[in-house]
Amino acid sequence: MAIQHNFPYRTYMTQQNSGDRKDDSTEITIPSNNLPAEQFLPLATAFRRRLLTGIGSASLVFVGANFAGTTSFLLGLSPETGRNLKLDVIYPIKGFSRCIKPEEGFEFIYPANWVGDQTLLYRAAGKAELERSLDLPLLNRRRNVNEPVVAFGPPGSSGELNVSVVVSPVPLDFSIEAFGGPEEVGEAIVQKIIGSVKRSDVKGTLIRSKLREDEVKEVKYYVLEFAVKSASFRRHNVAVCGARGGRLFTLNAQTPESGWTILKPDFYKIADSFSLTF
């Protein structure tokens, strides 16, 4: 009986006699020009290419969607680069997101878990709708000088903890430098803020002030830390004031005095990031 065994390189023929246990084996070498691995080589190459393409596409989706904070983690390895590219507008970097208002001319960072003030968001949506409307605009329509352009705070907060920016709607008729140095400017601004409350029991105290200059844009920023208290509340504030094009820009971050120790580093980061963009 003849039994044939096929292997990639050789074929073995075995001859076995029924009355004898000795096997006579003959080895026949057959050159193979088309091995099974070579036959499937194009398919393997195509599969490998599609696998790499799929992994690459999945990686882009994974990073682009910031799945499980992956993108924020990667950007956090070089936070200054990401912030210089303004990527923190989309992806939080080191726990902070960026607010940019090109139409108003300022930007700053704020804690990523804070949310925008809903009243201001609805008001901004209504303003955009009016600008798209074909109706004639209302005459003497002016924003209140003390009305914030943007405001952010923790979800569900009562408003005692937030950061907001106020922009003067009309050009100033004075120079902020006319008040003097950082301390004189700080005292004048604190008294201006306290005077706008219109309550006799509200007192303000300037704790410290400093001047931060942007020599490229030729803008001076007055950074103030002050406390406001009355019979019913005690608050700690960090504010930044700067003027450009005749308009005054004021960022103010406030918290109840009880939360100042925890929020102090965040407030300083917010203040240092505030800048005018036009």
PDB file of C-alpha atoms in Angstrom:
ATOM      1  CA  MET A   1       0.000   0.000   0.000  1.00  0.00           C
ATOM      2  CA  ALA A   2       1.383   3.423  -0.965  1.00  0.00           C
ATOM      3  CA  ILE A   3       0.920   6.433   1.355  1.00  0.00           C
ATOM      4  CA  GLN A   4       1.765   9.931   0.123  1.00  0.00           C
ATOM      5  CA  HIS A   5       2.794  12.815   2.473  1.00  0.00           C
ATOM      6  CA  ASN A   6       2.934  16.362   1.042  1.00  0.00           C
ATOM      7  CA  PHE A   7       5.222  19.010   2.573  1.00  0.00           C
ATOM      8  CA  PRO A   8       6.263  22.438   1.273  1.00  0.00           C
ATOM      9  CA  TYR A   9       9.621  21.279  -0.089  1.00  0.00           C
ATOM     10  CA  ARG A  10       9.579  17.459  -0.429  1.00  0.00           C
ATOM     11  CA  THR A  11       7.222  14.576  -1.196  1.00  0.00           C
ATOM     12  CA  TYR A  12       7.851  11.272   0.556  1.00  0.00           C
ATOM     13  CA  MET A  13       6.641   7.984  -0.996  1.00  0.00           C
ATOM     14  CA  THR A  14       6.411   5.050   1.421  1.00  0.00           C
ATOM     15  CA  GLN A  15       6.052   1.440   0.203  1.00  0.00           C
ATOM     16  CA  GLN A  16       4.904  -1.148   2.772  1.00  0.00           C
ATOM     17  CA  ASN A  17       4.686  -4.907   2.022  1.00  0.00           C
ATOM     18  CA  SER A  18       1.912  -6.878   3.686  1.00  0.00           C
ATOM     19  CA  GLY A  19       4.171  -9.732   4.742  1.00  0.00           C
ATOM     20  CA  ASP A  20       7.153  -7.741   5.805  1.00  0.00           C
ATOM     21  CA  ARG A  21       7.430  -4.988   8.402  1.00  0.00           C
ATOM     22  CA  LYS A  22      10.330  -3.264   6.619  1.00  0.00           C
ATOM     23  CA  ASP A  23       9.397  -0.035   4.914  1.00  0.00           C
ATOM     24  CA  ASP A  24      11.064   1.149   1.763  1.00  0.00           C
ATOM     25  CA  SER A  25      11.001   4.950   1.605  1.00  0.00           C
ATOM     26  CA  THR A  26      11.945   6.986  -1.369  1.00  0.00           C
ATOM     27  CA  GLU A  27      12.564  10.748  -1.064  1.00  0.00           C
ATOM     28  CA  ILE A  28      11.712  12.857  -4.065  1.00  0.00           C
ATOM     29  CA  THR A  29      12.699  16.524  -3.939  1.00  0.00           C
ATOM     30  CA  ILE A  30      10.268  18.809  -5.767  1.00  0.00           C
ATOM     31  CA  PRO A  31      11.264  22.471  -6.109  1.00  0.00           C
ATOM     32  CA  SER A  32       8.418  24.768  -5.129  1.00  0.00           C
ATOM     33  CA  ASN A  33       8.148  28.128  -6.867  1.00  0.00           C
ATOM     34  CA  ASN A  34       4.816  29.058  -5.278  1.00  0.00           C
ATOM     35  CA  LEU A  35       4.753  28.356  -1.535  1.00  0.00           C
ATOM     36  CA  PRO A  36       1.481  28.818   0.437  1.00  0.00           C
ATOM     37  CA  ALA A  37       2.969  31.831   2.305  1.00  0.00           C
ATOM     38  CA  GLU A  38       3.774  33.442  -1.031  1.00  0.00           C
ATOM     39  CA  GLN A  39       0.305  32.753  -2.320  1.00  0.00           C
ATOM     40  CA  PHE A  40      -1.245  34.697   0.586  1.00  0.00           C
ATOM     41  CA  LEU A  41       1.378  37.457   0.666  1.00  0.00           C
ATOM     42  CA  PRO A  42      -0.761  40.041  -1.275  1.00  0.00           C
ATOM     43  CA  LEU A  43      -3.728  39.319   1.000  1.00  0.00           C
ATOM     44  CA  ALA A  44      -1.555  39.682   4.117  1.00  0.00           C
ATOM     45  CA  THR A  45      -0.154  42.976   2.835  1.00  0.00           C
ATOM     46  CA  ALA A  46      -3.645  44.349   2.144  1.00  0.00           C
ATOM     47  CA  PHE A  47      -4.851  43.195   5.552  1.00  0.00           C
ATOM     48  CA  ARG A  48      -1.864  44.828   7.285  1.00  0.00           C
ATOM     49  CA  ARG A  49      -2.476  48.108   5.423  1.00  0.00           C
ATOM     50  CA  ARG A  50      -6.169  48.147   6.310  1.00  0.00           C
ATOM     51  CA  LEU A  51      -5.369  47.254   9.921  1.00  0.00           C
ATOM     52  CA  LEU A  52      -2.921  50.160  10.228  1.00  0.00           C
ATOM     53  CA  THR A  53      -5.395  52.506   8.549  1.00  0.00           C
ATOM     54  CA  GLY A  54      -8.136  51.394  10.929  1.00  0.00           C
ATOM     55  CA  ILE A  55      -5.906  51.838  13.968  1.00  0.00           C
ATOM     56  CA  GLY A  56      -4.861  55.282  12.744  1.00  0.00           C
ATOM     57  CA  SER A  57      -8.456  56.358  12.143  1.00  0.00           C
ATOM     58  CA  ALA A  58      -9.552  55.026  15.517  1.00  0.00           C
ATOM     59  CA  SER A  59      -6.666  56.861  17.180  1.00  0.00           C
ATOM     60  CA  LEU A  60      -7.697  60.132  15.533  1.00  0.00           C
ATOM     61  CA  VAL A  61     -11.278  59.673  16.728  1.00  0.00           C
ATOM     62  CA  PHE A  62     -10.025  58.655  20.178  1.00  0.00           C
ATOM     63  CA  VAL A  63      -7.806  61.742  20.490  1.00  0.00           C
ATOM     64  CA  GLY A  64     -10.170  64.127  18.715  1.00  0.00           C
ATOM     65  CA  ALA A  65     -13.058  63.200  20.986  1.00  0.00           C
ATOM     66  CA  ASN A  66     -10.847  63.603  24.066  1.00  0.00           C
ATOM     67  CA  PHE A  67     -12.017  60.130  25.130  1.00  0.00           C
ATOM     68  CA  ALA A  68     -11.340  59.604  28.838  1.00  0.00           C
ATOM     69  CA  GLY A  69      -9.395  62.868  28.836  1.00  0.00           C
ATOM     70  CA  THR A  70      -6.675  61.460  26.554  1.00  0.00           C
ATOM     71  CA  THR A  71      -6.177  64.640  24.529  1.00  0.00           C
ATOM     72  CA  SER A  72      -6.148  66.846  27.613  1.00  0.00           C
ATOM     73  CA  PHE A  73      -3.542  64.529  29.158  1.00  0.00           C
ATOM     74  CA  LEU A  74      -1.309  64.710  26.082  1.00  0.00           C
ATOM     75  CA  LEU A  75      -1.623  68.486  25.884  1.00  0.00           C
ATOM     76  CA  GLY A  76      -0.848  68.671  29.585  1.00  0.00           C
ATOM     77  CA  LEU A  77       2.618  67.258  28.844  1.00  0.00           C
ATOM     78  CA  SER A  78       3.437  70.579  27.173  1.00  0.00           C
ATOM     79  CA  PRO A  79       0.772  73.008  28.439  1.00  0.00           C
ATOM     80  CA  GLU A  80       2.367  76.221  27.175  1.00  0.00           C
ATOM     81  CA  THR A  81       2.529  74.889  23.605  1.00  0.00           C
ATOM     82  CA  GLY A  82      -1.131  73.884  23.682  1.00  0.00           C
ATOM     83  CA  ARG A  83      -2.170  77.232  25.160  1.00  0.00           C
ATOM     84  CA  ASN A  84      -0.119  79.197  22.630  1.00  0.00           C
ATOM     85  CA  LEU A  85      -1.983  77.326  19.889  1.00  0.00           C
ATOM     86  CA  LYS A  86      -5.303  78.100  21.669  1.00  0.00           C
ATOM     87  CA  LEU A  87      -6.156  74.395  21.809  1.00  0.00           C
ATOM     88  CA  ASP A  88      -7.576  74.901  25.292  1.00  0.00           C
ATOM     89  CA  VAL A  89     -10.608  76.506  23.653  1.00  0.00           C
ATOM     90  CA  ILE A  90     -11.605  72.932  22.689  1.00  0.00           C
ATOM     91  CA  TYR A  91      -9.646  70.694  25.046  1.00  0.00           C
ATOM     92  CA  PRO A  92      -9.026  71.569  28.710  1.00  0.00           C
ATOM     93  CA  ILE A  93      -5.336  71.829  29.591  1.00  0.00           C
ATOM     94  CA  LYS A  94      -4.236  71.243  33.187  1.00  0.00           C
ATOM     95  CA  GLY A  95      -7.854  71.690  34.304  1.00  0.00           C
ATOM     96  CA  PHE A  96      -8.475  75.017  32.534  1.00  0.00           C
ATOM     97  CA  SER A  97     -10.423  76.022  29.419  1.00  0.00           C
ATOM     98  CA  ARG A  98     -10.067  79.253  27.445  1.00  0.00           C
ATOM     99  CA  CYS A  99     -12.676  81.893  26.710  1.00  0.00           C
ATOM    100  CA  ILE A 100     -11.938  84.021  23.639  1.00  0.00           C
ATOM    101  CA  LYS A 101     -14.115  86.961  22.639  1.00  0.00           C
ATOM    102  CA  PRO A 102     -12.599  88.318  19.407  1.00  0.00           C
ATOM    103  CA  GLU A 103     -15.553  90.645  18.834  1.00  0.00           C
ATOM    104  CA  GLU A 104     -14.917  92.273  22.228  1.00  0.00           C
ATOM    105  CA  GLY A 105     -11.149  91.906  22.163  1.00  0.00           C
ATOM    106  CA  PHE A 106     -10.129  89.805  25.189  1.00  0.00           C
ATOM    107  CA  GLU A 107      -9.390  86.269  26.377  1.00  0.00           C
ATOM    108  CA  PHE A 108      -8.676  84.388  29.615  1.00  0.00           C
ATOM    109  CA  ILE A 109      -8.690  80.892  31.078  1.00  0.00           C
ATOM    110  CA  TYR A 110     -11.068  79.530  33.721  1.00  0.00           C
ATOM    111  CA  PRO A 111     -11.602  76.183  35.522  1.00  0.00           C
ATOM    112  CA  ALA A 112     -12.791  73.603  33.003  1.00  0.00           C
ATOM    113  CA  ASN A 113     -15.603  72.377  35.258  1.00  0.00           C
ATOM    114  CA  TRP A 114     -17.184  75.851  35.411  1.00  0.00           C
ATOM    115  CA  VAL A 115     -20.076  76.700  33.099  1.00  0.00           C
ATOM    116  CA  GLY A 116     -21.221  79.872  31.392  1.00  0.00           C
ATOM    117  CA  ASP A 117     -23.872  82.098  32.945  1.00  0.00           C
ATOM    118  CA  GLN A 118     -27.145  81.029  31.305  1.00  0.00           C
ATOM    119  CA  THR A 119     -28.676  84.512  31.403  1.00  0.00           C
ATOM    120  CA  LEU A 120     -25.749  85.951  29.473  1.00  0.00           C
ATOM    121  CA  LEU A 121     -25.797  83.039  27.024  1.00  0.00           C
ATOM    122  CA  TYR A 122     -29.488  83.581  26.260  1.00  0.00           C
ATOM    123  CA  ARG A 123     -28.885  87.300  25.956  1.00  0.00           C
ATOM    124  CA  ALA A 124     -26.027  86.704  23.517  1.00  0.00           C
ATOM    125  CA  ALA A 125     -28.249  84.395  21.456  1.00  0.00           C
ATOM    126  CA  GLY A 126     -30.955  87.059  21.363  1.00  0.00           C
ATOM    127  CA  LYS A 127     -28.421  89.663  20.271  1.00  0.00           C
ATOM    128  CA  ALA A 128     -27.238  87.422  17.436  1.00  0.00           C
ATOM    129  CA  GLU A 129     -30.851  86.921  16.351  1.00  0.00           C
ATOM    130  CA  LEU A 130     -31.416  90.696  16.294  1.00  0.00           C
ATOM    131  CA  GLU A 131     -28.304  91.177  14.172  1.00  0.00           C
ATOM    132  CA  ARG A 132     -29.665  88.687  11.640  1.00  0.00           C
ATOM    133  CA  SER A 133     -33.081  90.322  11.669  1.00  0.00           C
ATOM    134  CA  LEU A 134     -34.216  92.615   8.860  1.00  0.00           C
ATOM    135  CA  ASP A 135     -35.933  94.937  11.334  1.00  0.00           C
ATOM    136  CA  LEU A 136     -34.455  98.349  12.029  1.00  0.00           C
ATOM    137  CA  PRO A 137     -32.342  98.441  15.225  1.00  0.00           C
ATOM    138  CA  LEU A 138     -33.688 100.239  18.255  1.00  0.00           C
ATOM    139  CA  LEU A 139     -32.370 103.734  18.861  1.00  0.00           C
ATOM    140  CA  ASN A 140     -30.462 104.452  22.077  1.00  0.00           C
ATOM    141  CA  ARG A 141     -29.940 100.734  22.617  1.00  0.00           C
ATOM    142  CA  ARG A 142     -26.930 100.604  24.962  1.00  0.00           C
ATOM    143  CA  ARG A 143     -25.581  97.961  27.257  1.00  0.00           C
ATOM    144  CA  ASN A 144     -25.424  98.821  30.936  1.00  0.00           C
ATOM    145  CA  VAL A 145     -21.865  99.820  31.795  1.00  0.00           C
ATOM    146  CA  ASN A 146     -21.818  97.347  34.718  1.00  0.00           C
ATOM    147  CA  GLU A 147     -23.254  94.426  32.755  1.00  0.00           C
ATOM    148  CA  PRO A 148     -20.773  91.554  32.202  1.00  0.00           C
ATOM    149  CA  VAL A 149     -20.007  90.393  28.692  1.00  0.00           C
ATOM    150  CA  VAL A 150     -19.254  86.847  29.910  1.00  0.00           C
ATOM    151  CA  ALA A 151     -19.379  85.073  33.263  1.00  0.00           C
ATOM    152  CA  PHE A 152     -18.443  81.561  34.413  1.00  0.00           C
ATOM    153  CA  GLY A 153     -18.979  79.715  37.657  1.00  0.00           C
ATOM    154  CA  PRO A 154     -19.466  76.237  39.160  1.00  0.00           C
ATOM    155  CA  PRO A 155     -22.703  74.477  38.139  1.00  0.00           C
ATOM    156  CA  GLY A 156     -25.506  75.365  40.507  1.00  0.00           C
ATOM    157  CA  SER A 157     -23.601  78.173  42.221  1.00  0.00           C
ATOM    158  CA  SER A 158     -25.577  81.137  43.542  1.00  0.00           C
ATOM    159  CA  GLY A 159     -23.346  83.711  41.862  1.00  0.00           C
ATOM    160  CA  GLU A 160     -21.126  84.405  44.853  1.00  0.00           C
ATOM    161  CA  LEU A 161     -18.362  82.383  43.183  1.00  0.00           C
ATOM    162  CA  ASN A 162     -17.662  83.366  39.591  1.00  0.00           C
ATOM    163  CA  VAL A 163     -15.408  85.159  37.156  1.00  0.00           C
ATOM    164  CA  SER A 164     -16.804  87.833  34.845  1.00  0.00           C
ATOM    165  CA  VAL A 165     -15.602  90.477  32.401  1.00  0.00           C
ATOM    166  CA  VAL A 166     -17.081  93.945  32.032  1.00  0.00           C
ATOM    167  CA  VAL A 167     -16.262  96.101  29.012  1.00  0.00           C
ATOM    168  CA  SER A 168     -17.124  99.792  28.914  1.00  0.00           C
ATOM    169  CA  PRO A 169     -19.590 100.305  26.025  1.00  0.00           C
ATOM    170  CA  VAL A 170     -18.359 103.823  25.291  1.00  0.00           C
ATOM    171  CA  PRO A 171     -14.833 105.304  25.155  1.00  0.00           C
ATOM    172  CA  LEU A 172     -13.432 106.592  28.425  1.00  0.00           C
ATOM    173  CA  ASP A 173     -13.047 110.328  28.946  1.00  0.00           C
ATOM    174  CA  PHE A 174      -9.985 109.804  31.165  1.00  0.00           C
ATOM    175  CA  SER A 175      -6.725 107.833  31.239  1.00  0.00           C
ATOM    176  CA  ILE A 176      -6.401 105.068  33.816  1.00  0.00           C
ATOM    177  CA  GLU A 177      -2.757 106.026  34.338  1.00  0.00           C
ATOM    178  CA  ALA A 178      -3.909 109.452  35.526  1.00  0.00           C
ATOM    179  CA  PHE A 179      -4.724 107.919  38.937  1.00  0.00           C
ATOM    180  CA  GLY A 180      -1.026 107.193  39.537  1.00  0.00           C
ATOM    181  CA  GLY A 181       0.777 103.933  40.266  1.00  0.00           C
ATOM    182  CA  PRO A 182      -0.709 100.455  40.867  1.00  0.00           C
ATOM    183  CA  GLU A 183      -1.713 101.200  44.465  1.00  0.00           C
ATOM    184  CA  GLU A 184      -3.455 104.489  43.611  1.00  0.00           C
ATOM    185  CA  VAL A 185      -5.202 102.881  40.650  1.00  0.00           C
ATOM    186  CA  GLY A 186      -6.226  99.959  42.895  1.00  0.00           C
ATOM    187  CA  GLU A 187      -7.697 102.228  45.548  1.00  0.00           C
ATOM    188  CA  ALA A 188      -9.619 104.231  42.933  1.00  0.00           C
ATOM    189  CA  ILE A 189     -11.061 101.106  41.275  1.00  0.00           C
ATOM    190  CA  VAL A 190     -12.058  99.481  44.588  1.00  0.00           C
ATOM    191  CA  GLN A 191     -13.859 102.635  45.671  1.00  0.00           C
ATOM    192  CA  LYS A 192     -15.564 102.784  42.269  1.00  0.00           C
ATOM    193  CA  ILE A 193     -16.776  99.204  42.686  1.00  0.00           C
ATOM    194  CA  ILE A 194     -17.969  99.786  46.251  1.00  0.00           C
ATOM    195  CA  GLY A 195     -19.726 102.993  45.200  1.00  0.00           C
ATOM    196  CA  SER A 196     -21.709 101.137  42.535  1.00  0.00           C
ATOM    197  CA  VAL A 197     -23.265  98.840  45.181  1.00  0.00           C
ATOM    198  CA  LYS A 198     -25.176 101.762  46.746  1.00  0.00           C
ATOM    199  CA  ARG A 199     -25.191 100.261  50.235  1.00  0.00           C
ATOM    200  CA  SER A 200     -23.692 102.167  53.129  1.00  0.00           C
ATOM    201  CA  ASP A 201     -22.697  99.049  55.062  1.00  0.00           C
ATOM    202  CA  VAL A 202     -20.501  97.665  52.253  1.00  0.00           C
ATOM    203  CA  LYS A 203     -16.776  98.251  52.777  1.00  0.00           C
ATOM    204  CA  GLY A 204     -13.841  97.475  50.500  1.00  0.00           C
ATOM    205  CA  THR A 205     -10.174  97.007  51.392  1.00  0.00           C
ATOM    206  CA  LEU A 206      -7.315  96.834  48.884  1.00  0.00           C
ATOM    207  CA  ILE A 207      -4.982  93.997  49.906  1.00  0.00           C
ATOM    208  CA  ARG A 208      -2.346  94.242  47.176  1.00  0.00           C
ATOM    209  CA  SER A 209      -1.873  95.551  43.655  1.00  0.00           C
ATOM    210  CA  LYS A 210       0.723  95.181  40.913  1.00  0.00           C
ATOM    211  CA  LEU A 211       1.362  96.288  37.341  1.00  0.00           C
ATOM    212  CA  ARG A 212       1.764  93.782  34.502  1.00  0.00           C
ATOM    213  CA  GLU A 213       2.900  95.224  31.177  1.00  0.00           C
ATOM    214  CA  ASP A 214       2.648  93.816  27.653  1.00  0.00           C
ATOM    215  CA  GLU A 215       5.345  95.677  25.779  1.00  0.00           C
ATOM    216  CA  VAL A 216       4.410  94.151  22.417  1.00  0.00           C
ATOM    217  CA  LYS A 217       0.771  95.298  22.543  1.00  0.00           C
ATOM    218  CA  GLU A 218       1.633  98.310  24.698  1.00  0.00           C
ATOM    219  CA  VAL A 219      -1.026  97.462  27.279  1.00  0.00           C
ATOM    220  CA  LYS A 220      -0.787  97.918  31.055  1.00  0.00           C
ATOM    221  CA  TYR A 221      -2.728  95.543  33.284  1.00  0.00           C
ATOM    222  CA  TYR A 222      -3.471  96.512  36.882  1.00  0.00           C
ATOM    223  CA  VAL A 223      -3.880  93.352  38.974  1.00  0.00           C
ATOM    224  CA  LEU A 224      -5.767  93.968  42.235  1.00  0.00           C
ATOM    225  CA  GLU A 225      -6.629  91.794  45.217  1.00  0.00           C
ATOM    226  CA  PHE A 226      -9.241  93.195  47.558  1.00  0.00           C
ATOM    227  CA  ALA A 227     -11.870  92.194  50.104  1.00  0.00           C
ATOM    228  CA  VAL A 228     -15.490  93.331  50.268  1.00  0.00           C
ATOM    229  CA  LYS A 229     -17.583  92.866  53.373  1.00  0.00           C
ATOM    230  CA  SER A 230     -20.878  93.885  54.877  1.00  0.00           C
ATOM    231  CA  ALA A 231     -23.117  92.719  57.688  1.00  0.00           C
ATOM    232  CA  SER A 232     -24.411  89.871  55.511  1.00  0.00           C
ATOM    233  CA  PHE A 233     -21.399  88.697  53.474  1.00  0.00           C
ATOM    234  CA  ARG A 234     -17.607  88.607  53.152  1.00  0.00           C
ATOM    235  CA  ARG A 235     -15.980  88.167  49.751  1.00  0.00           C
ATOM    236  CA  HIS A 236     -12.477  87.969  48.341  1.00  0.00           C
ATOM    237  CA  ASN A 237     -11.783  89.360  44.872  1.00  0.00           C
ATOM    238  CA  VAL A 238      -9.013  89.356  42.288  1.00  0.00           C
ATOM    239  CA  ALA A 239      -9.500  91.853  39.467  1.00  0.00           C
ATOM    240  CA  VAL A 240      -7.528  92.879  36.373  1.00  0.00           C
ATOM    241  CA  CYS A 241      -8.073  96.202  34.637  1.00  0.00           C
ATOM    242  CA  GLY A 242      -6.680  97.293  31.299  1.00  0.00           C
ATOM    243  CA  ALA A 243      -7.522  99.948  28.726  1.00  0.00           C
ATOM    244  CA  ARG A 244      -7.096  99.970  24.980  1.00  0.00           C
ATOM    245  CA  GLY A 245      -8.690 101.972  22.231  1.00  0.00           C
ATOM    246  CA  GLY A 246     -10.311 104.192  24.846  1.00  0.00           C
ATOM    247  CA  ARG A 247     -12.259 101.275  26.371  1.00  0.00           C
ATOM    248  CA  LEU A 248     -11.835  99.863  29.864  1.00  0.00           C
ATOM    249  CA  PHE A 249     -11.752  96.068  30.330  1.00  0.00           C
ATOM    250  CA  THR A 250     -12.241  94.661  33.822  1.00  0.00           C
ATOM    251  CA  LEU A 251     -12.007  90.992  34.793  1.00  0.00           C
ATOM    252  CA  ASN A 252     -13.248  90.194  38.296  1.00  0.00           C
ATOM    253  CA  ALA A 253     -13.076  86.839  40.079  1.00  0.00           C
ATOM    254  CA  GLN A 254     -14.883  86.611  43.411  1.00  0.00           C
ATOM    255  CA  THR A 255     -15.514  83.998  46.067  1.00  0.00           C
ATOM    256  CA  PRO A 256     -16.868  83.916  49.610  1.00  0.00           C
ATOM    257  CA  GLU A 257     -14.004  84.515  52.033  1.00  0.00           C
ATOM    258  CA  SER A 258     -14.384  80.947  53.315  1.00  0.00           C
ATOM    259  CA  GLY A 259     -13.357  79.562  49.905  1.00  0.00           C
ATOM    260  CA  TRP A 260     -10.395  81.862  49.267  1.00  0.00           C
ATOM    261  CA  THR A 261      -7.661  79.532  50.550  1.00  0.00           C
ATOM    262  CA  ILE A 262      -8.675  76.763  48.142  1.00  0.00           C
ATOM    263  CA  LEU A 263      -9.362  78.997  45.142  1.00  0.00           C
ATOM    264  CA  LYS A 264      -6.389  81.340  45.533  1.00  0.00           C
ATOM    265  CA  PRO A 265      -4.121  79.493  42.998  1.00  0.00           C
ATOM    266  CA  ASP A 266      -6.939  79.305  40.421  1.00  0.00           C
ATOM    267  CA  PHE A 267      -7.748  83.007  40.772  1.00  0.00           C
ATOM    268  CA  TYR A 268      -4.111  83.967  40.252  1.00  0.00           C
ATOM    269  CA  LYS A 269      -3.955  81.810  37.086  1.00  0.00           C
ATOM    270  CA  ILE A 270      -7.136  83.424  35.765  1.00  0.00           C
ATOM    271  CA  ALA A 271      -5.772  86.910  36.428  1.00  0.00           C
ATOM    272  CA  ASP A 272      -2.404  86.187  34.812  1.00  0.00           C
ATOM    273  CA  SER A 273      -4.094  84.820  31.678  1.00  0.00           C
ATOM    274  CA  PHE A 274      -6.346  87.833  31.028  1.00  0.00           C
ATOM    275  CA  SER A 275      -5.187  89.744  27.956  1.00  0.00           C
ATOM    276  CA  LEU A 276      -6.528  92.047  25.281  1.00  0.00           C
ATOM    277  CA  THR A 277      -6.391  90.588  21.784  1.00  0.00           C
ATOM    278  CA  PHE A 278      -6.854  93.465  19.342  1.00  0.00           C
TER     279      PHE A 278
END
